[in-house]
Amino acid sequence: MTKKVYMDHNATTPVDPEVLEAMLPYLKDCYGNASSVHEWGKEARYGVEKARMQLGELLGVSESTLTFTSCGSESNNTILRSVASRFAGQGCHIIASAIEHPCIYRCLEDLENQAEVEVSWIEPDGNGVIHPDRIAEEIRMDTRLVSIMLANNETGVIQPIQKIAQMAHEKGIKVHSDTVQGVGKIPVDLEELGVDFATFSAHKLYGPKGIGAFYARDRSWITPMILGGGQENRLRAGTESVPMIVAFGAAAEKSKRVQQEEAELLVAMRDDLEKRLLESIPEALVCGKEAARLPGTLCVCFPGIMGTYLVLDMAEEGIAISSGSACSANQSKPSHVLIAMGIDSELARGAVRLSLGRANSPEQIEEVANTALRLIQNQKEHPPEEETELDLLSLCD
Ligand SMILES: Cc1ncc(COP(=O)(O)O)c(C=O)c1O
């Protein structure tokens, strides 16, 4: 099958050529261990610390607050488990949104099952926005953390993190934000947001997969999940993956340089796509339409069809998109995010997500819109059999 248009940037992004260029020497000649004292080691250490500085510059924080990990999921698990362990035996109530990524909600469910934390889940409004007042209503004497994502991976809806952090801090509660989908797509200044912890993943901003990081304003809150050598200031053992870290730094540096201009282009393309789809199917529902959204994300529910089948049909045509949530596509269940937003479950089953990015050009919009419209019509005329088993491999993003 020919690959034609990639419109699944929220799942992952291609590695930017500048990023690849920056990491290559660290896969070839600069192979030292960053903890070694000789020239090879010093060279590697320089790469790691430069990358930490580049990430700090993108996020508006000192590099000493940043720790590299293997991915966004590890980063999120580390923050949540650290808070739980800090308050072990003293009562640990955590407030999180009902639309978090599985690496947040599954970790919290696990901690709940082990009776280490109690969790209150906050539902968003119909546009997918979490309101600070709703969080305030759930605060208790033993509330230790509020964890709300910056931008949702399915809808692209951006949360009012600054207001949430302000409210929580007035009550002496720490705030974590999973900023994995926001960083690189919108300006993210962690000082301005006012969070205590934040988490990142390079593969969402044109870096490679398998490298992440977290921000901890106060390092003493972190309990390492991986014990061993003293790497990453004793917060994350394991020989640093120097090429991946260098690549993350280069991706951060490029994002800082191009983000604003890129966002304008993405908004224009996304809006054009949205307009074309709605003109032909006015009854389609754009999720989070009235909310602030990530520039390139469009999540639409088409009545009377199954989003997962549209994704498969588009794939047959060489176009990569995703259904509501790739994780729930596997189970053919409507996405937990859309359900939490109060979207009817039948309608939510007709959801697809188109996420635009650097691999797209304005010329592709017409082709994607026309193909989607044709395939939607086709599915309505020839509905898939109820029993057909969907066998999408686990496509968590
Ligand atoms: C919002 C959000 N958080 C966390 C993650 C996990 O990041 P990673 O794939 O690096 O584990 C993802 C995507 O995968 C995401 O979209």
Tab-separated table of C-alpha atoms in Angstrom, residues 14-386:
chain	number	residue	atom	x	y	z
A	14	PRO	CA	8.602	12.149	11.981
A	15	VAL	CA	12.140	12.866	13.169
A	16	ASP	CA	13.095	16.273	11.822
A	17	PRO	CA	16.149	16.182	9.494
A	18	GLU	CA	17.939	18.766	11.691
A	19	VAL	CA	17.318	16.553	14.706
A	20	LEU	CA	18.695	13.512	12.923
A	21	GLU	CA	21.735	15.510	11.863
A	22	ALA	CA	22.374	16.544	15.474
A	23	MET	CA	22.137	13.021	16.870
A	24	LEU	CA	24.140	11.146	14.221
A	25	PRO	CA	27.626	11.983	15.575
A	26	TYR	CA	26.518	10.533	18.920
A	27	LEU	CA	25.602	7.262	17.201
A	28	LYS	CA	28.983	7.137	15.464
A	29	ASP	CA	32.078	8.814	16.854
A	30	CYS	CA	30.887	10.273	20.158
A	31	TYR	CA	30.022	6.980	21.800
A	32	GLY	CA	31.384	7.647	25.268
A	33	ASN	CA	29.508	7.050	28.494
A	34	ALA	CA	28.423	10.440	29.830
A	35	SER	CA	29.593	9.419	33.314
A	36	SER	CA	33.172	8.641	32.210
A	37	VAL	CA	35.977	11.077	32.968
A	38	HIS	CA	37.972	10.689	29.729
A	39	GLU	CA	37.536	12.669	26.498
A	40	TRP	CA	34.906	10.293	25.143
A	41	GLY	CA	32.924	10.714	28.327
A	42	LYS	CA	33.323	14.476	28.393
A	43	GLU	CA	32.088	14.727	24.822
A	44	ALA	CA	29.001	12.699	25.689
A	45	ARG	CA	28.385	14.716	28.866
A	46	TYR	CA	28.608	17.919	26.858
A	47	GLY	CA	25.888	16.591	24.499
A	48	VAL	CA	23.617	15.667	27.404
A	49	GLU	CA	24.009	18.975	29.228
A	50	LYS	CA	23.587	21.021	26.059
A	51	ALA	CA	20.321	19.177	25.393
A	52	ARG	CA	19.135	19.830	28.948
A	53	MET	CA	19.843	23.519	28.407
A	54	GLN	CA	17.951	23.535	25.085
A	55	LEU	CA	14.941	21.893	26.714
A	56	GLY	CA	15.118	24.351	29.605
A	57	GLU	CA	15.140	27.246	27.150
A	58	LEU	CA	12.041	25.946	25.387
A	59	LEU	CA	10.227	25.523	28.707
A	60	GLY	CA	11.467	28.672	30.436
A	61	VAL	CA	13.069	26.866	33.379
A	62	SER	CA	16.538	26.160	34.706
A	63	GLU	CA	18.120	22.987	33.365
A	64	SER	CA	18.719	21.816	36.932
A	65	THR	CA	14.984	21.097	37.237
A	66	LEU	CA	14.917	18.693	34.262
A	67	THR	CA	15.514	14.939	34.332
A	68	PHE	CA	15.675	12.701	31.257
A	69	THR	CA	13.681	9.466	31.199
A	70	SER	CA	12.767	6.875	28.565
A	71	CYS	CA	9.375	8.362	27.608
A	72	GLY	CA	6.391	10.434	28.642
A	73	SER	CA	4.761	7.432	30.296
A	74	GLU	CA	7.768	6.833	32.552
A	75	SER	CA	7.851	10.519	33.439
A	76	ASN	CA	4.184	10.549	34.431
A	77	ASN	CA	4.500	7.352	36.443
A	78	THR	CA	7.528	8.780	38.257
A	79	ILE	CA	5.729	11.945	39.330
A	80	LEU	CA	2.554	10.185	40.500
A	81	ARG	CA	4.403	7.422	42.332
A	82	SER	CA	6.754	9.936	43.965
A	83	VAL	CA	3.862	11.900	45.427
A	84	ALA	CA	2.167	8.699	46.622
A	85	SER	CA	5.364	7.513	48.270
A	86	ARG	CA	6.017	10.873	49.954
A	87	PHE	CA	2.666	10.699	51.722
A	88	ALA	CA	2.599	6.947	52.377
A	89	GLY	CA	0.610	6.242	55.523
A	90	GLN	CA	-0.522	9.869	55.897
A	91	GLY	CA	-3.434	9.896	53.475
A	92	CYS	CA	-2.869	10.863	49.861
A	93	HIS	CA	-5.750	12.226	47.857
A	94	ILE	CA	-5.053	13.120	44.228
A	95	ILE	CA	-7.341	15.056	41.906
A	96	ALA	CA	-7.044	14.240	38.206
A	97	SER	CA	-9.183	14.811	35.167
A	98	ALA	CA	-11.329	12.108	33.616
A	99	ILE	CA	-9.671	12.740	30.244
A	100	GLU	CA	-6.051	11.973	31.116
A	101	HIS	CA	-3.840	9.731	28.998
A	102	PRO	CA	-3.795	6.026	30.021
A	103	CYS	CA	-0.301	6.413	31.492
A	104	ILE	CA	-1.839	8.734	34.083
A	105	TYR	CA	-5.144	7.033	34.767
A	106	ARG	CA	-3.783	3.483	34.748
A	107	CYS	CA	-0.997	4.470	37.134
A	108	LEU	CA	-3.489	6.188	39.454
A	109	GLU	CA	-5.832	3.189	39.302
A	110	ASP	CA	-2.916	0.961	40.249
A	111	LEU	CA	-1.997	3.194	43.184
A	112	GLU	CA	-5.658	3.185	44.236
A	113	ASN	CA	-5.796	-0.610	44.075
A	114	GLN	CA	-2.784	-0.757	46.367
A	115	ALA	CA	-4.593	1.647	48.728
A	116	GLU	CA	-1.760	4.148	48.362
A	117	VAL	CA	-3.928	6.969	47.062
A	118	GLU	CA	-7.543	8.007	46.686
A	119	VAL	CA	-8.425	9.712	43.446
A	120	SER	CA	-11.187	12.145	42.492
A	121	TRP	CA	-11.785	12.285	38.759
A	122	ILE	CA	-12.978	15.605	37.350
A	123	GLU	CA	-15.256	15.593	34.329
A	124	PRO	CA	-14.773	18.263	31.678
A	125	ASP	CA	-17.550	20.447	30.313
A	126	GLY	CA	-19.104	19.756	26.902
A	127	ASN	CA	-16.127	21.395	25.195
A	128	GLY	CA	-13.634	19.225	27.005
A	129	VAL	CA	-12.461	21.951	29.411
A	130	ILE	CA	-11.680	21.213	33.077
A	131	HIS	CA	-12.832	24.092	35.268
A	132	PRO	CA	-10.804	25.153	38.316
A	133	ASP	CA	-14.057	25.504	40.343
A	134	ARG	CA	-14.842	21.851	39.798
A	135	ILE	CA	-11.392	20.944	41.121
A	136	ALA	CA	-11.800	23.269	44.105
A	137	GLU	CA	-15.005	21.448	45.102
A	138	GLU	CA	-13.077	18.176	45.486
A	139	ILE	CA	-10.226	19.477	47.628
A	140	ARG	CA	-9.863	17.777	51.015
A	141	MET	CA	-7.510	18.069	53.982
A	142	ASP	CA	-5.354	15.267	52.566
A	143	THR	CA	-5.303	16.437	48.917
A	144	ARG	CA	-1.634	16.345	47.902
A	145	LEU	CA	-1.678	16.767	44.148
A	146	VAL	CA	-3.764	18.062	41.266
A	147	SER	CA	-2.781	16.430	37.963
A	148	ILE	CA	-4.318	17.888	34.801
A	149	MET	CA	-2.954	17.530	31.282
A	150	LEU	CA	-2.087	20.685	29.340
A	151	ALA	CA	-3.625	19.551	26.053
A	152	ASN	CA	-5.691	16.498	25.290
A	153	ASN	CA	-4.248	14.024	22.811
A	154	GLU	CA	-7.628	13.212	21.253
A	155	THR	CA	-9.412	16.557	21.044
A	156	GLY	CA	-6.465	18.947	21.306
A	157	VAL	CA	-8.395	20.962	23.919
A	158	ILE	CA	-6.065	23.131	25.999
A	159	GLN	CA	-6.698	23.340	29.745
A	160	PRO	CA	-6.517	26.478	31.919
A	161	ILE	CA	-3.473	25.187	33.809
A	162	GLN	CA	-2.348	28.608	35.038
A	163	LYS	CA	-5.690	29.206	36.788
A	164	ILE	CA	-5.779	25.655	38.128
A	165	ALA	CA	-2.256	26.028	39.556
A	166	GLN	CA	-3.097	29.359	41.153
A	167	MET	CA	-6.184	27.946	42.834
A	168	ALA	CA	-4.393	24.794	44.048
A	169	HIS	CA	-1.392	26.724	45.379
A	170	GLU	CA	-3.655	29.011	47.397
A	171	LYS	CA	-4.671	25.835	49.216
A	172	GLY	CA	-1.091	24.587	49.504
A	173	ILE	CA	-1.502	21.795	46.960
A	174	LYS	CA	1.113	20.827	44.373
A	175	VAL	CA	0.261	20.727	40.678
A	176	HIS	CA	1.417	18.396	37.921
A	177	SER	CA	0.666	18.786	34.243
A	178	ASP	CA	1.225	16.197	31.533
A	179	THR	CA	2.370	18.613	28.840
A	180	VAL	CA	3.365	15.887	26.354
A	181	GLN	CA	0.933	17.019	23.651
A	182	GLY	CA	1.363	20.744	24.232
A	183	VAL	CA	5.131	21.197	24.139
A	184	GLY	CA	6.323	22.128	20.669
A	185	LYS	CA	2.808	22.918	19.458
A	186	ILE	CA	1.967	25.892	21.682
A	187	PRO	CA	4.222	28.128	23.803
A	188	VAL	CA	4.827	26.417	27.150
A	189	ASP	CA	6.490	28.474	29.882
A	190	LEU	CA	6.453	26.368	33.019
A	191	GLU	CA	7.174	29.324	35.322
A	192	GLU	CA	4.219	31.139	33.837
A	193	LEU	CA	1.990	28.085	34.076
A	194	GLY	CA	3.055	27.832	37.710
A	195	VAL	CA	3.183	24.040	37.892
A	196	ASP	CA	5.393	22.082	40.287
A	197	PHE	CA	5.824	19.065	38.019
A	198	ALA	CA	5.510	18.599	34.266
A	199	THR	CA	6.230	15.806	31.808
A	200	PHE	CA	7.440	15.664	28.197
A	201	SER	CA	8.124	13.267	25.338
A	202	ALA	CA	10.437	13.963	22.389
A	203	HIS	CA	8.511	11.989	19.776
A	204	LYS	CA	5.618	14.451	19.849
A	205	LEU	CA	7.907	17.305	18.792
A	206	TYR	CA	9.887	15.751	15.934
A	207	GLY	CA	12.385	13.962	18.129
A	208	PRO	CA	12.829	10.184	18.303
A	209	LYS	CA	10.642	7.767	20.257
A	210	GLY	CA	11.899	6.436	23.558
A	211	ILE	CA	13.140	9.611	25.179
A	212	GLY	CA	11.233	11.739	27.658
A	213	ALA	CA	11.828	14.066	30.572
A	214	PHE	CA	10.181	15.516	33.620
A	215	TYR	CA	10.339	18.857	35.408
A	216	ALA	CA	10.374	18.973	39.194
A	217	ARG	CA	10.617	22.419	40.727
A	218	ASP	CA	11.818	20.718	43.920
A	219	ARG	CA	13.872	17.601	43.245
A	220	SER	CA	13.494	16.352	46.805
A	221	TRP	CA	9.927	15.297	45.961
A	222	ILE	CA	11.108	12.664	43.492
A	223	THR	CA	11.520	9.025	44.468
A	224	PRO	CA	13.433	7.283	41.666
A	225	MET	CA	11.512	4.485	39.971
A	226	ILE	CA	14.692	2.905	38.615
A	227	LEU	CA	17.522	2.334	41.061
A	228	GLY	CA	21.112	1.724	40.082
A	229	GLY	CA	23.891	4.148	39.210
A	230	GLY	CA	23.715	7.790	40.170
A	231	GLN	CA	22.742	9.122	36.737
A	232	GLU	CA	20.444	12.100	36.306
A	233	ASN	CA	21.296	13.494	39.739
A	234	ARG	CA	20.321	10.181	41.303
A	235	LEU	CA	16.733	10.581	40.122
A	236	ARG	CA	16.812	8.066	37.253
A	237	ALA	CA	19.392	5.307	37.068
A	238	GLY	CA	20.611	3.861	33.778
A	239	THR	CA	23.369	4.929	31.390
A	240	GLU	CA	22.068	8.001	29.605
A	241	SER	CA	20.940	7.437	26.027
A	242	VAL	CA	23.175	10.197	24.734
A	243	PRO	CA	22.063	10.215	21.048
A	244	MET	CA	18.387	10.312	22.053
A	245	ILE	CA	18.958	13.041	24.628
A	246	VAL	CA	20.933	15.099	22.108
A	247	ALA	CA	18.082	14.627	19.629
A	248	PHE	CA	15.528	15.765	22.216
A	249	GLY	CA	17.578	18.914	22.782
A	250	ALA	CA	17.790	19.613	19.054
A	251	ALA	CA	14.041	19.051	18.673
A	252	ALA	CA	13.383	21.488	21.524
A	253	GLU	CA	15.705	24.067	19.979
A	254	LYS	CA	13.983	23.799	16.610
A	255	SER	CA	10.512	23.969	18.161
A	256	LYS	CA	11.434	27.171	19.944
A	257	ARG	CA	12.580	28.629	16.626
A	258	VAL	CA	9.656	27.611	14.399
A	259	GLN	CA	6.683	26.995	16.708
A	260	GLN	CA	4.855	30.264	16.196
A	261	GLU	CA	5.098	30.330	12.417
A	262	GLU	CA	4.240	26.653	12.202
A	263	ALA	CA	1.196	27.078	14.429
A	264	GLU	CA	-0.253	29.724	12.113
A	265	LEU	CA	0.100	27.427	9.122
A	266	LEU	CA	-1.403	24.486	10.999
A	267	VAL	CA	-4.426	26.478	12.177
A	268	ALA	CA	-5.099	27.580	8.601
A	269	MET	CA	-4.865	24.003	7.276
A	270	ARG	CA	-6.899	22.526	10.148
A	271	ASP	CA	-9.636	25.145	9.745
A	272	ASP	CA	-9.766	24.536	6.002
A	273	LEU	CA	-10.136	20.799	6.586
A	274	GLU	CA	-12.804	21.345	9.242
A	275	LYS	CA	-14.737	23.669	6.931
A	276	ARG	CA	-14.668	21.236	4.021
A	277	LEU	CA	-15.907	18.354	6.167
A	278	LEU	CA	-18.662	20.356	7.857
A	279	GLU	CA	-19.872	21.892	4.617
A	280	SER	CA	-20.713	18.418	3.351
A	281	ILE	CA	-21.774	16.925	6.691
A	282	PRO	CA	-23.179	19.794	8.785
A	283	GLU	CA	-24.494	17.367	11.426
A	284	ALA	CA	-20.914	16.265	12.252
A	285	LEU	CA	-19.699	17.310	15.698
A	286	VAL	CA	-16.311	18.959	16.101
A	287	CYS	CA	-15.125	18.019	19.592
A	288	GLY	CA	-14.058	21.015	21.659
A	289	LYS	CA	-15.006	23.441	18.886
A	290	GLU	CA	-15.662	26.318	21.287
A	291	ALA	CA	-12.517	25.713	23.341
A	292	ALA	CA	-8.890	26.694	22.742
A	293	ARG	CA	-7.380	23.795	20.810
A	294	LEU	CA	-3.928	22.713	19.639
A	295	PRO	CA	-3.242	24.265	16.232
A	296	GLY	CA	-3.242	21.052	14.160
A	297	THR	CA	-5.770	18.844	15.944
A	298	LEU	CA	-9.232	18.088	14.607
A	299	CYS	CA	-11.449	15.513	16.285
A	300	VAL	CA	-14.808	15.029	14.537
A	301	CYS	CA	-17.720	12.698	15.228
A	302	PHE	CA	-19.598	11.640	12.097
A	303	PRO	CA	-23.103	10.377	12.868
A	304	GLY	CA	-24.069	6.983	11.510
A	305	ILE	CA	-20.586	5.570	10.957
A	306	MET	CA	-17.845	3.802	12.913
A	307	GLY	CA	-14.693	5.881	13.225
A	308	THR	CA	-12.482	2.821	13.485
A	309	TYR	CA	-13.645	1.593	10.057
A	310	LEU	CA	-13.102	4.999	8.534
A	311	VAL	CA	-9.540	4.893	9.880
A	312	LEU	CA	-9.010	1.494	8.250
A	313	ASP	CA	-10.557	2.626	4.963
A	314	MET	CA	-8.395	5.761	4.950
A	315	ALA	CA	-5.358	3.577	5.644
A	316	GLU	CA	-6.243	1.536	2.538
A	317	GLU	CA	-6.025	4.789	0.586
A	318	GLY	CA	-2.619	5.574	2.069
A	319	ILE	CA	-3.877	8.237	4.483
A	320	ALA	CA	-2.933	8.006	8.153
A	321	ILE	CA	-5.470	9.270	10.672
A	322	SER	CA	-6.673	7.881	13.957
A	323	SER	CA	-9.992	7.068	15.594
A	324	GLY	CA	-11.118	8.843	18.802
A	325	SER	CA	-8.456	7.179	20.829
A	326	ALA	CA	-6.215	4.583	19.286
A	327	CYS	CA	-6.184	2.670	22.565
A	328	SER	CA	-9.917	2.300	22.680
A	329	ALA	CA	-10.055	1.486	18.958
A	330	ASN	CA	-8.495	-1.819	19.908
A	331	GLN	CA	-11.485	-2.589	22.092
A	332	SER	CA	-13.934	-0.971	19.663
A	333	LYS	CA	-15.215	1.111	22.556
A	334	PRO	CA	-15.982	4.806	22.350
A	335	SER	CA	-13.220	6.969	23.733
A	336	HIS	CA	-13.302	7.731	27.480
A	337	VAL	CA	-12.458	11.338	26.635
A	338	LEU	CA	-15.474	11.883	24.400
A	339	ILE	CA	-17.787	10.069	26.807
A	340	ALA	CA	-16.528	12.252	29.691
A	341	MET	CA	-17.396	15.281	27.555
A	342	GLY	CA	-20.992	14.049	27.510
A	343	ILE	CA	-20.973	13.003	23.847
A	344	ASP	CA	-23.542	10.304	23.138
A	345	SER	CA	-21.762	6.933	22.885
A	346	GLU	CA	-23.168	6.114	19.424
A	347	LEU	CA	-21.966	9.453	18.097
A	348	ALA	CA	-18.610	9.007	19.858
A	349	ARG	CA	-18.116	5.741	17.942
A	350	GLY	CA	-18.099	7.828	14.786
A	351	ALA	CA	-15.098	9.879	15.953
A	352	VAL	CA	-11.874	10.283	14.037
A	353	ARG	CA	-8.854	12.408	14.821
A	354	LEU	CA	-6.842	14.153	12.162
A	355	SER	CA	-3.669	15.660	13.573
A	356	LEU	CA	-1.646	17.853	11.281
A	357	GLY	CA	2.009	18.710	11.478
A	358	ARG	CA	5.263	19.238	9.618
A	359	ALA	CA	4.558	16.354	7.221
A	360	ASN	CA	1.550	18.202	5.759
A	361	SER	CA	1.048	20.861	3.128
A	362	PRO	CA	-2.039	22.930	2.237
A	363	GLU	CA	-2.386	20.956	-1.027
A	364	GLN	CA	-3.118	17.773	0.929
A	365	ILE	CA	-6.202	19.156	2.641
A	366	GLU	CA	-8.534	18.829	-0.327
A	367	GLU	CA	-7.425	15.256	-0.994
A	368	VAL	CA	-7.895	14.186	2.626
A	369	ALA	CA	-11.296	15.888	2.923
A	370	ASN	CA	-12.576	14.422	-0.367
A	371	THR	CA	-11.337	10.932	0.446
A	372	ALA	CA	-12.891	11.032	3.924
A	373	LEU	CA	-16.221	12.267	2.554
A	374	ARG	CA	-16.290	9.564	-0.102
A	375	LEU	CA	-15.460	6.826	2.407
A	376	ILE	CA	-18.031	8.088	4.922
A	377	GLN	CA	-20.695	7.967	2.226
A	378	ASN	CA	-19.532	4.514	1.248
A	379	GLN	CA	-19.720	3.278	4.854
A	380	LYS	CA	-23.234	4.652	5.203
A	381	GLU	CA	-24.298	2.808	2.047
A	382	HIS	CA	-22.498	-0.401	3.041
A	383	PRO	CA	-22.414	-0.545	6.844
A	384	PRO	CA	-19.803	-2.966	8.225
A	385	GLU	CA	-21.191	-6.131	9.753
A	386	GLU	CA	-21.822	-5.802	13.467
